mmCIF file of C-alpha atoms and ligand atoms in Angstrom:
data_model
loop_
_atom_site.group_PDB
_atom_site.id
_atom_site.type_symbol
_atom_site.label_atom_id
_atom_site.label_comp_id
_atom_site.label_asym_id
_atom_site.label_seq_id
_atom_site.Cartn_x
_atom_site.Cartn_y
_atom_site.Cartn_z
ATOM 1 C CA MET H 12 0.083 -0.028 -0.063
ATOM 2 C CA LYS H 13 1.379 3.505 -0.881
ATOM 3 C CA THR H 14 0.099 6.937 -0.396
ATOM 4 C CA ILE H 15 0.152 8.680 -3.879
ATOM 5 C CA GLY H 16 -0.100 12.367 -3.985
ATOM 6 C CA VAL H 17 -1.540 14.104 -7.170
ATOM 7 C CA LEU H 18 -1.062 17.530 -8.323
ATOM 8 C CA GLY H 19 -4.394 18.571 -9.809
ATOM 9 C CA ALA H 20 -7.871 17.444 -8.614
ATOM 10 C CA GLY H 21 -9.704 17.417 -11.755
ATOM 11 C CA GLN H 22 -11.470 14.623 -13.356
ATOM 12 C CA LEU H 23 -8.091 12.795 -14.544
ATOM 13 C CA GLY H 24 -7.120 12.727 -10.855
ATOM 14 C CA ARG H 25 -10.505 11.263 -10.070
ATOM 15 C CA MET H 26 -10.317 8.455 -12.359
ATOM 16 C CA LEU H 27 -6.552 7.905 -11.254
ATOM 17 C CA ALA H 28 -8.021 7.479 -7.691
ATOM 18 C CA LEU H 29 -10.675 5.249 -8.757
ATOM 19 C CA ALA H 30 -8.234 3.045 -10.457
ATOM 20 C CA GLY H 31 -5.845 2.940 -7.476
ATOM 21 C CA TYR H 32 -8.221 2.167 -4.667
ATOM 22 C CA PRO H 33 -8.815 -1.458 -5.670
ATOM 23 C CA LEU H 34 -4.758 -2.030 -5.658
ATOM 24 C CA GLY H 35 -4.867 -0.755 -2.209
ATOM 25 C CA HIS H 36 -3.539 2.698 -2.366
ATOM 26 C CA ARG H 37 -4.319 5.824 -0.838
ATOM 27 C CA PHE H 38 -4.639 9.400 -2.295
ATOM 28 C CA ARG H 39 -3.906 12.930 -1.377
ATOM 29 C CA PHE H 40 -4.660 15.678 -4.067
ATOM 30 C CA PHE H 41 -3.304 19.338 -4.337
ATOM 31 C CA ASP H 42 -5.040 21.955 -6.200
ATOM 32 C CA SER H 43 -5.516 25.707 -6.130
ATOM 33 C CA ALA H 44 -9.284 25.417 -6.591
ATOM 34 C CA SER H 45 -11.451 23.671 -3.954
ATOM 35 C CA ASP H 46 -14.611 22.415 -5.675
ATOM 36 C CA SER H 47 -12.668 20.035 -7.955
ATOM 37 C CA PRO H 48 -13.886 16.565 -9.101
ATOM 38 C CA SER H 49 -11.708 14.609 -6.816
ATOM 39 C CA SER H 50 -12.354 16.696 -3.636
ATOM 40 C CA LEU H 51 -15.087 13.973 -2.452
ATOM 41 C CA LEU H 52 -12.689 10.893 -2.921
ATOM 42 C CA ALA H 53 -9.776 11.905 -0.769
ATOM 43 C CA GLU H 54 -8.083 14.453 1.473
ATOM 44 C CA GLN H 55 -7.100 17.762 -0.727
ATOM 45 C CA ILE H 56 -5.013 20.435 0.116
ATOM 46 C CA THR H 57 -6.039 23.684 -1.346
ATOM 47 C CA ALA H 58 -3.251 26.406 -1.958
ATOM 48 C CA ASP H 59 -1.184 28.221 -4.461
ATOM 49 C CA TYR H 60 1.124 26.206 -6.499
ATOM 50 C CA ALA H 61 3.936 28.595 -5.414
ATOM 51 C CA ASP H 62 3.194 28.035 -1.529
ATOM 52 C CA THR H 63 6.000 25.977 -0.589
ATOM 53 C CA SER H 64 4.742 25.431 3.072
ATOM 54 C CA ALA H 65 1.714 24.047 1.688
ATOM 55 C CA LEU H 66 3.402 21.993 -0.847
ATOM 56 C CA GLU H 67 5.661 20.500 2.266
ATOM 57 C CA LYS H 68 2.476 19.696 3.891
ATOM 58 C CA PHE H 69 1.038 18.046 1.047
ATOM 59 C CA ALA H 70 4.256 15.955 0.519
ATOM 60 C CA ASP H 71 4.421 14.800 4.205
ATOM 61 C CA GLY H 72 4.073 11.157 4.472
ATOM 62 C CA LEU H 73 3.549 10.478 0.768
ATOM 63 C CA ASN H 74 5.376 7.611 -1.173
ATOM 64 C CA VAL H 75 5.277 9.120 -4.522
ATOM 65 C CA ILE H 76 4.010 12.132 -6.102
ATOM 66 C CA THR H 77 2.378 12.346 -9.724
ATOM 67 C CA TYR H 78 0.246 14.965 -11.625
ATOM 68 C CA GLU H 79 -2.601 15.217 -13.846
ATOM 69 C CA PHE H 80 -2.067 18.251 -15.795
ATOM 70 C CA GLU H 81 0.944 19.321 -17.724
ATOM 71 C CA ASN H 82 0.974 22.802 -16.533
ATOM 72 C CA VAL H 83 2.306 22.116 -13.261
ATOM 73 C CA PRO H 84 4.948 24.857 -12.536
ATOM 74 C CA VAL H 85 8.238 23.425 -12.752
ATOM 75 C CA GLU H 86 9.512 24.989 -9.903
ATOM 76 C CA THR H 87 6.724 23.212 -7.915
ATOM 77 C CA ALA H 88 7.664 19.910 -9.225
ATOM 78 C CA ARG H 89 11.422 20.800 -8.445
ATOM 79 C CA HIS H 90 10.630 21.913 -5.061
ATOM 80 C CA LEU H 91 8.691 18.460 -4.142
ATOM 81 C CA GLU H 92 10.948 16.130 -5.427
ATOM 82 C CA LYS H 93 13.346 17.261 -2.778
ATOM 83 C CA PHE H 94 11.138 15.410 -0.452
ATOM 84 C CA VAL H 95 9.160 12.685 -2.411
ATOM 85 C CA PRO H 96 10.245 11.113 -5.828
ATOM 86 C CA ILE H 97 7.867 12.876 -8.492
ATOM 87 C CA TYR H 98 6.930 10.854 -11.713
ATOM 88 C CA PRO H 99 6.791 11.635 -14.569
ATOM 89 C CA PRO H 100 10.171 13.359 -14.147
ATOM 90 C CA SER H 101 10.243 17.203 -14.023
ATOM 91 C CA ILE H 102 12.275 17.208 -17.325
ATOM 92 C CA ALA H 103 9.104 15.958 -19.201
ATOM 93 C CA LEU H 104 7.010 18.978 -17.755
ATOM 94 C CA GLU H 105 9.929 21.349 -19.080
ATOM 95 C CA LYS H 106 9.729 19.835 -22.523
ATOM 96 C CA ALA H 107 5.901 19.763 -22.970
ATOM 97 C CA GLN H 108 5.069 23.317 -21.574
ATOM 98 C CA ASP H 109 6.526 25.173 -24.267
ATOM 99 C CA ARG H 110 5.531 24.367 -27.796
ATOM 100 C CA PHE H 111 8.806 25.410 -29.546
ATOM 101 C CA ILE H 112 10.961 23.456 -26.847
ATOM 102 C CA GLU H 113 8.542 20.590 -27.442
ATOM 103 C CA LYS H 114 8.717 20.557 -31.172
ATOM 104 C CA SER H 115 12.334 21.145 -31.221
ATOM 105 C CA PHE H 116 12.736 18.217 -28.717
ATOM 106 C CA PHE H 117 10.765 15.876 -31.286
ATOM 107 C CA CYS H 118 12.908 17.183 -34.152
ATOM 108 C CA GLY H 119 16.242 16.183 -32.139
ATOM 109 C CA LEU H 120 14.950 12.810 -31.814
ATOM 110 C CA GLY H 121 14.138 12.468 -35.231
ATOM 111 C CA ILE H 122 10.330 12.820 -34.876
ATOM 112 C CA PRO H 123 8.660 14.539 -37.720
ATOM 113 C CA THR H 124 6.490 17.568 -36.847
ATOM 114 C CA PRO H 125 4.824 20.260 -39.076
ATOM 115 C CA LYS H 126 7.276 22.969 -39.769
ATOM 116 C CA PHE H 127 7.423 25.649 -37.234
ATOM 117 C CA THR H 128 9.180 28.908 -36.383
ATOM 118 C CA ILE H 129 9.209 31.458 -33.657
ATOM 119 C CA GLU H 130 10.366 33.889 -35.978
ATOM 120 C CA LEU H 131 7.085 35.786 -36.546
ATOM 121 C CA SER H 132 8.413 38.833 -38.523
ATOM 122 C CA LYS H 133 8.453 38.760 -42.338
ATOM 123 C CA GLY H 134 10.399 36.325 -44.536
ATOM 124 C CA ASN H 135 10.018 32.915 -42.618
ATOM 125 C CA GLU H 136 9.409 29.848 -44.614
ATOM 126 C CA ILE H 137 6.074 28.891 -43.518
ATOM 127 C CA SER H 138 3.523 29.367 -46.132
ATOM 128 C CA PHE H 139 -0.221 30.525 -45.355
ATOM 129 C CA PRO H 140 -2.531 29.602 -44.178
ATOM 130 C CA ALA H 141 -0.685 28.839 -41.094
ATOM 131 C CA VAL H 142 -1.403 28.257 -37.650
ATOM 132 C CA LEU H 143 -0.570 30.778 -34.930
ATOM 133 C CA LYS H 144 -0.340 29.467 -31.490
ATOM 134 C CA THR H 145 0.904 30.741 -27.967
ATOM 135 C CA ARG H 146 3.924 28.813 -26.854
ATOM 136 C CA ARG H 147 2.808 28.194 -23.330
ATOM 137 C CA MET H 148 -0.513 27.424 -21.679
ATOM 138 C CA GLY H 149 -2.510 26.793 -24.858
ATOM 139 C CA TYR H 150 -4.905 23.756 -24.583
ATOM 140 C CA ASP H 151 -8.203 22.534 -26.134
ATOM 141 C CA GLY H 152 -7.801 25.029 -28.952
ATOM 142 C CA LYS H 153 -7.458 27.863 -26.710
ATOM 143 C CA GLY H 154 -4.427 30.299 -27.715
ATOM 144 C CA GLN H 155 -4.516 29.739 -31.335
ATOM 145 C CA SER H 156 -5.895 30.895 -34.690
ATOM 146 C CA ILE H 157 -5.523 30.377 -38.203
ATOM 147 C CA VAL H 158 -3.868 33.240 -40.040
ATOM 148 C CA HIS H 159 -3.754 33.851 -43.930
ATOM 149 C CA SER H 160 -1.243 36.790 -44.046
ATOM 150 C CA GLN H 161 1.428 38.542 -42.398
ATOM 151 C CA ALA H 162 -1.000 41.227 -41.467
ATOM 152 C CA GLU H 163 -2.975 38.707 -39.610
ATOM 153 C CA ILE H 164 -0.061 37.463 -37.522
ATOM 154 C CA GLU H 165 0.701 41.007 -36.267
ATOM 155 C CA ALA H 166 -2.849 41.766 -35.760
ATOM 156 C CA GLU H 167 -2.966 38.977 -33.171
ATOM 157 C CA LYS H 168 -0.402 40.641 -31.033
ATOM 158 C CA ILE H 169 0.906 37.373 -29.664
ATOM 159 C CA GLU H 170 4.030 38.224 -27.748
ATOM 160 C CA ASN H 171 5.455 34.557 -27.311
ATOM 161 C CA GLY H 172 4.191 32.791 -29.973
ATOM 162 C CA ILE H 173 5.021 30.027 -32.500
ATOM 163 C CA LEU H 174 3.827 29.728 -36.302
ATOM 164 C CA GLU H 175 3.297 26.317 -37.642
ATOM 165 C CA GLU H 176 2.491 25.073 -41.120
ATOM 166 C CA PHE H 177 -1.071 24.199 -41.372
ATOM 167 C CA ILE H 178 -1.572 20.447 -42.020
ATOM 168 C CA SER H 179 -4.547 19.158 -44.044
ATOM 169 C CA PHE H 180 -4.330 16.059 -42.321
ATOM 170 C CA ASP H 181 -6.224 12.853 -43.102
ATOM 171 C CA ARG H 182 -6.646 11.890 -39.430
ATOM 172 C CA GLU H 183 -5.696 12.920 -35.949
ATOM 173 C CA LEU H 184 -4.117 10.174 -33.986
ATOM 174 C CA SER H 185 -2.720 9.580 -30.369
ATOM 175 C CA ILE H 186 -0.705 6.928 -28.592
ATOM 176 C CA ILE H 187 -0.991 6.512 -24.934
ATOM 177 C CA THR H 188 2.048 4.509 -23.652
ATOM 178 C CA VAL H 189 3.563 3.565 -20.308
ATOM 179 C CA ARG H 190 6.880 3.065 -18.892
ATOM 180 C CA ASN H 191 7.723 2.003 -15.152
ATOM 181 C CA LYS H 192 10.964 2.491 -13.128
ATOM 182 C CA SER H 193 12.502 -0.771 -14.426
ATOM 183 C CA GLY H 194 11.987 0.453 -17.887
ATOM 184 C CA GLU H 195 9.522 -1.953 -18.512
ATOM 185 C CA THR H 196 7.062 -0.298 -21.571
ATOM 186 C CA LYS H 197 3.524 -0.913 -23.122
ATOM 187 C CA PHE H 198 1.700 0.808 -25.762
ATOM 188 C CA TYR H 199 -2.047 1.073 -26.295
ATOM 189 C CA PRO H 200 -3.244 0.724 -29.934
ATOM 190 C CA LEU H 201 -3.299 4.400 -31.840
ATOM 191 C CA ILE H 202 -6.513 6.254 -31.147
ATOM 192 C CA GLU H 203 -8.398 8.004 -33.782
ATOM 193 C CA ASN H 204 -9.653 11.415 -32.509
ATOM 194 C CA HIS H 205 -12.421 13.709 -33.874
ATOM 195 C CA HIS H 206 -12.527 17.330 -32.530
ATOM 196 C CA LYS H 207 -14.973 20.147 -32.644
ATOM 197 C CA ASP H 208 -13.786 23.650 -31.837
ATOM 198 C CA GLY H 209 -10.284 22.255 -30.794
ATOM 199 C CA ILE H 210 -12.031 20.050 -28.444
ATOM 200 C CA LEU H 211 -12.027 16.305 -28.302
ATOM 201 C CA ARG H 212 -15.405 14.959 -28.928
ATOM 202 C CA LEU H 213 -14.983 11.228 -30.029
ATOM 203 C CA SER H 214 -12.302 8.702 -29.813
ATOM 204 C CA LEU H 215 -12.299 5.517 -31.433
ATOM 205 C CA VAL H 216 -10.194 2.221 -31.383
ATOM 206 C CA ASN H 217 -11.609 0.344 -34.067
ATOM 207 C CA GLY H 218 -8.601 -1.614 -35.576
ATOM 208 C CA ASN H 219 -8.478 0.872 -38.483
ATOM 209 C CA ILE H 220 -4.582 1.173 -38.003
ATOM 210 C CA SER H 221 -2.048 -0.357 -40.177
ATOM 211 C CA PRO H 222 0.846 -2.275 -38.221
ATOM 212 C CA ASP H 223 3.328 0.101 -39.958
ATOM 213 C CA LEU H 224 1.617 3.237 -38.645
ATOM 214 C CA GLN H 225 1.440 1.554 -34.906
ATOM 215 C CA LYS H 226 5.014 0.624 -35.129
ATOM 216 C CA GLN H 227 6.049 4.382 -36.147
ATOM 217 C CA ALA H 228 4.200 5.770 -33.405
ATOM 218 C CA GLU H 229 5.675 3.077 -30.878
ATOM 219 C CA GLU H 230 9.261 4.021 -31.981
ATOM 220 C CA TYR H 231 8.591 7.813 -31.683
ATOM 221 C CA ALA H 232 7.343 7.106 -28.337
ATOM 222 C CA GLN H 233 9.909 5.096 -27.153
ATOM 223 C CA ALA H 234 12.446 7.474 -28.158
ATOM 224 C CA VAL H 235 10.772 10.217 -26.111
ATOM 225 C CA MET H 236 10.569 7.726 -23.143
ATOM 226 C CA ASP H 237 13.975 6.602 -23.164
ATOM 227 C CA THR H 238 15.495 10.247 -23.511
ATOM 228 C CA LEU H 239 13.656 11.362 -20.619
ATOM 229 C CA ASN H 240 14.065 8.368 -18.486
ATOM 230 C CA TYR H 241 10.248 8.578 -18.253
ATOM 231 C CA VAL H 242 8.066 6.780 -15.637
ATOM 232 C CA GLY H 243 4.452 7.203 -15.980
ATOM 233 C CA VAL H 244 1.728 7.346 -18.671
ATOM 234 C CA LEU H 245 2.868 9.737 -21.778
ATOM 235 C CA THR H 246 0.443 10.626 -24.697
ATOM 236 C CA ILE H 247 1.691 11.881 -28.188
ATOM 237 C CA GLU H 248 -0.702 13.369 -30.479
ATOM 238 C CA PHE H 249 -0.151 12.986 -34.026
ATOM 239 C CA PHE H 250 -1.563 13.965 -37.496
ATOM 240 C CA GLU H 251 -1.432 11.438 -39.941
ATOM 241 C CA LYS H 252 -0.800 12.650 -43.434
ATOM 242 C CA ASP H 253 -0.300 10.294 -46.530
ATOM 243 C CA GLY H 254 0.566 7.390 -44.257
ATOM 244 C CA ARG H 255 2.899 9.347 -42.193
ATOM 245 C CA LEU H 256 2.746 10.764 -38.544
ATOM 246 C CA LEU H 257 3.628 14.081 -37.608
ATOM 247 C CA ALA H 258 3.855 14.905 -33.959
ATOM 248 C CA ASN H 259 1.680 17.533 -32.769
ATOM 249 C CA GLU H 260 2.246 17.676 -29.038
ATOM 250 C CA MET H 261 2.858 15.682 -25.892
ATOM 251 C CA ALA H 262 1.312 15.239 -22.716
ATOM 252 C CA PRO H 263 3.151 13.774 -19.413
ATOM 253 C CA ARG H 264 0.026 12.251 -18.015
ATOM 254 C CA VAL H 265 -2.756 10.258 -18.677
ATOM 255 C CA HIS H 266 -5.162 11.871 -21.551
ATOM 256 C CA ASN H 267 -8.585 12.211 -22.621
ATOM 257 C CA SER H 268 -8.202 10.157 -25.685
ATOM 258 C CA GLY H 269 -7.503 7.366 -23.309
ATOM 259 C CA HIS H 270 -10.505 7.277 -21.296
ATOM 260 C CA TRP H 271 -12.029 4.285 -23.306
ATOM 261 C CA SER H 272 -9.294 2.047 -21.733
ATOM 262 C CA ILE H 273 -11.272 1.961 -18.426
ATOM 263 C CA GLU H 274 -13.767 -0.449 -19.957
ATOM 264 C CA GLY H 275 -11.939 -1.146 -23.261
ATOM 265 C CA SER H 276 -8.835 -2.532 -22.333
ATOM 266 C CA VAL H 277 -7.381 -5.012 -20.130
ATOM 267 C CA THR H 278 -5.707 -2.524 -18.008
ATOM 268 C CA SER H 279 -6.771 1.028 -17.925
ATOM 269 C CA GLN H 280 -4.356 4.132 -18.707
ATOM 270 C CA PHE H 281 -5.319 5.055 -14.826
ATOM 271 C CA GLU H 282 -4.308 1.798 -13.495
ATOM 272 C CA ASN H 283 -1.116 1.630 -15.587
ATOM 273 C CA GLN H 284 -0.202 5.209 -14.264
ATOM 274 C CA VAL H 285 -0.648 3.835 -10.833
ATOM 275 C CA ARG H 286 1.135 0.870 -11.756
ATOM 276 C CA ALA H 287 3.948 2.695 -13.227
ATOM 277 C CA VAL H 288 4.576 5.472 -10.512
ATOM 278 C CA THR H 289 4.410 2.615 -7.720
ATOM 279 C CA ASP H 290 7.089 0.747 -9.671
ATOM 280 C CA ALA H 291 4.593 -2.385 -10.301
ATOM 281 C CA PRO H 292 4.480 -4.509 -13.261
ATOM 282 C CA LEU H 293 2.475 -2.888 -15.880
ATOM 283 C CA GLY H 294 -0.665 -4.573 -17.005
ATOM 284 C CA SER H 295 -1.807 -5.668 -20.576
ATOM 285 C CA THR H 296 -2.768 -2.810 -22.940
ATOM 286 C CA ASN H 297 -4.784 -4.932 -25.344
ATOM 287 C CA PRO H 298 -8.325 -3.579 -26.255
ATOM 288 C CA LEU H 299 -11.257 -5.821 -25.590
ATOM 289 C CA GLY H 300 -13.212 -4.905 -28.539
ATOM 290 C CA VAL H 301 -14.031 -1.978 -30.880
ATOM 291 C CA CYS H 302 -14.308 1.040 -28.646
ATOM 292 C CA GLY H 303 -15.743 4.450 -28.538
ATOM 293 C CA MET H 304 -15.651 7.227 -26.289
ATOM 294 C CA VAL H 305 -18.071 10.260 -26.682
ATOM 295 C CA ASN H 306 -16.891 13.169 -24.654
ATOM 296 C CA LEU H 307 -19.554 15.153 -22.978
ATOM 297 C CA VAL H 308 -18.746 18.750 -23.208
ATOM 298 C CA GLY H 309 -20.926 21.682 -22.167
ATOM 299 C CA THR H 310 -23.898 19.998 -21.356
ATOM 300 C CA ILE H 311 -25.044 16.345 -19.841
ATOM 301 C CA PRO H 312 -27.442 14.556 -22.113
ATOM 302 C CA ASP H 313 -30.681 12.934 -20.562
ATOM 303 C CA VAL H 314 -28.955 10.239 -18.174
ATOM 304 C CA GLU H 315 -31.737 7.920 -18.119
ATOM 305 C CA PHE H 316 -31.846 7.569 -22.107
ATOM 306 C CA ILE H 317 -28.060 7.102 -21.925
ATOM 307 C CA LEU H 318 -28.319 4.541 -19.272
ATOM 308 C CA LYS H 319 -31.039 2.534 -21.425
ATOM 309 C CA ILE H 320 -28.499 2.117 -24.116
ATOM 310 C CA GLU H 321 -27.220 -1.307 -23.920
ATOM 311 C CA GLY H 322 -23.354 -1.489 -22.977
ATOM 312 C CA ALA H 323 -23.221 2.461 -22.190
ATOM 313 C CA HIS H 324 -20.602 2.996 -19.607
ATOM 314 C CA LEU H 325 -21.440 6.647 -18.300
ATOM 315 C CA HIS H 326 -19.016 8.596 -16.404
ATOM 316 C CA LEU H 327 -19.890 12.072 -14.766
ATOM 317 C CA TYR H 328 -17.322 14.230 -13.246
ATOM 318 C CA ASP H 329 -19.438 16.130 -10.779
ATOM 319 C CA LYS H 330 -18.738 19.293 -12.627
ATOM 320 C CA GLU H 331 -21.274 22.346 -12.859
ATOM 321 C CA PRO H 332 -22.091 22.564 -16.699
ATOM 322 C CA ARG H 333 -20.567 25.493 -18.451
ATOM 323 C CA ALA H 334 -19.814 25.987 -22.244
ATOM 324 C CA LYS H 335 -16.629 24.047 -23.648
ATOM 325 C CA ARG H 336 -16.426 22.162 -19.942
ATOM 326 C CA LYS H 337 -15.539 18.504 -19.929
ATOM 327 C CA LEU H 338 -18.411 17.246 -17.899
ATOM 328 C CA GLY H 339 -18.160 13.561 -18.515
ATOM 329 C CA HIS H 340 -17.979 10.650 -21.268
ATOM 330 C CA ILE H 341 -19.624 7.701 -22.475
ATOM 331 C CA THR H 342 -17.570 4.605 -23.518
ATOM 332 C CA PHE H 343 -18.857 1.581 -25.492
ATOM 333 C CA VAL H 344 -16.950 -1.455 -26.010
ATOM 334 C CA GLU H 345 -18.730 -3.628 -28.903
ATOM 335 C CA LYS H 346 -17.899 -6.415 -31.247
ATOM 336 C CA ASP H 347 -17.521 -4.471 -34.590
ATOM 337 C CA MET H 348 -17.716 -1.090 -35.906
ATOM 338 C CA GLU H 349 -21.014 -1.053 -37.135
ATOM 339 C CA THR H 350 -22.700 -2.064 -33.746
ATOM 340 C CA LEU H 351 -20.676 0.734 -32.350
ATOM 341 C CA GLN H 352 -21.819 3.295 -34.744
ATOM 342 C CA LYS H 353 -25.375 2.513 -34.050
ATOM 343 C CA LYS H 354 -24.796 3.103 -30.295
ATOM 344 C CA ILE H 355 -23.002 6.423 -31.212
ATOM 345 C CA ASP H 356 -25.928 7.259 -33.405
ATOM 346 C CA LEU H 357 -28.263 6.819 -30.267
ATOM 347 C CA VAL H 358 -26.185 9.117 -28.148
ATOM 348 C CA LYS H 359 -26.658 11.707 -31.030
ATOM 349 C CA GLU H 360 -30.349 11.626 -30.492
ATOM 350 C CA VAL H 361 -30.017 13.438 -27.112
ATOM 351 C CA TYR H 362 -26.517 15.022 -27.504
ATOM 352 C CA GLU H 363 -25.116 17.173 -30.117
ATOM 353 C CA LEU H 364 -21.696 15.542 -30.816
ATOM 354 C CA PHE H 365 -20.506 17.559 -33.761
HETATM 355 P P1 LIG R 406 -3.269 21.836 -30.031
HETATM 356 O O1 LIG R 406 -3.729 22.902 -28.968
HETATM 357 O O2 LIG R 406 -2.024 22.008 -30.701
HETATM 358 O O3 LIG R 406 -3.462 20.325 -29.758
HETATM 359 O O4 LIG R 406 -4.199 22.012 -31.336
HETATM 360 C C1 LIG R 406 -5.832 21.843 -31.266
HETATM 361 C C2 LIG R 406 -6.338 21.500 -32.632
HETATM 362 O O5 LIG R 406 -6.146 22.247 -33.415
HETATM 363 C C3 LIG R 406 -5.870 20.091 -33.080
HETATM 364 O O6 LIG R 406 -6.218 18.920 -32.453
HETATM 365 C C4 LIG R 406 -6.034 20.212 -34.349
HETATM 366 O O7 LIG R 406 -7.235 19.648 -34.894
HETATM 367 C C5 LIG R 406 -5.862 21.697 -34.810
HETATM 368 N N1 LIG R 406 -4.612 22.054 -35.321
HETATM 369 C C6 LIG R 406 -3.390 22.279 -34.437
HETATM 370 N N2 LIG R 406 -2.377 22.654 -35.149
HETATM 371 C C7 LIG R 406 -2.552 22.538 -36.399
HETATM 372 C C8 LIG R 406 -1.897 22.197 -37.643
HETATM 373 N N3 LIG R 406 -0.394 22.663 -37.540
HETATM 374 N N4 LIG R 406 -2.423 22.049 -38.855
HETATM 375 C C9 LIG R 406 -3.549 21.826 -38.700
HETATM 376 N N5 LIG R 406 -4.537 21.800 -37.610
HETATM 377 C C10 LIG R 406 -4.064 22.120 -36.546
#
């Protein structure tokens, strides 16, 4: 039995604890907001991430610390690791928090990315349309826009920005992978992701991935994990274009596109994260069927209707509905894509998916 500290007490932390309790572990959360989805599940310390005495109180008696969002200040992680081991290692936060550092890191490992530059004045080699993003703190499509001219770049008045080639991708895919302290590594199958307004709406694991593409993704993820001496779950998001993968970004944590694994895989991403950070053997990442995960964003559909759909696994995060907010998800694990599609179509009767 270990007591695991989690920085961030959102829905990812909640699902982490729900996966860790059956293994006999205990949890303690740290967040700057008190009304968090994890607060009813375990003790929570509510304070600012820069409050070192609150951090030390949080760390007292913990066996290991992990985190559920990638914008944990690096100084917070560095302070805590003086007292308790923290996984994934803080270097992973440094690499993932700044899009320029992240993409440069991918390039250094030979992982292809869309072309990018932080030289936003005239004369760069990115053609229009292009995607202008803030280097830090952007997520779910926030802090980014498509630009068609140099004048539009300047009109955005972004101080610390990165300009990327616009990729008319065939698909968006993500790989979720996990490595423990002993270096044992496992990969989930590539996941096909569909977004609306930059927010994930639907993830599919439907066998529609060639072995070559899976191998490419696994090699890239392995390179990242080996270089960072990584421990925990890592997610890399890709664009697929003409059979090739271009890395868009990585998250040193469990990921929204992996929620299907709770019911759809032998071992969920959450349980494997717990196993990895407690240096336990990893569980099988094999899928149990054709899986689909519908994200509930902004509104919650009629719960009774959803629960009447055979095989619907409904997860609600105990959050107040608000536009663009992730409030829950529904997972289906079916025998084929046709059956899965029928179930998704039923959800669409009461929920505007796209
Ligand atoms: P991000 O915040 O980088 O994950 O971007 C959010 C979403 O914007 C992605 O999931 C894509 O749908 C889209 N996007 C981001 N970067 C690009 C790009 N370089 N080319 C085309 N679409 C992009």
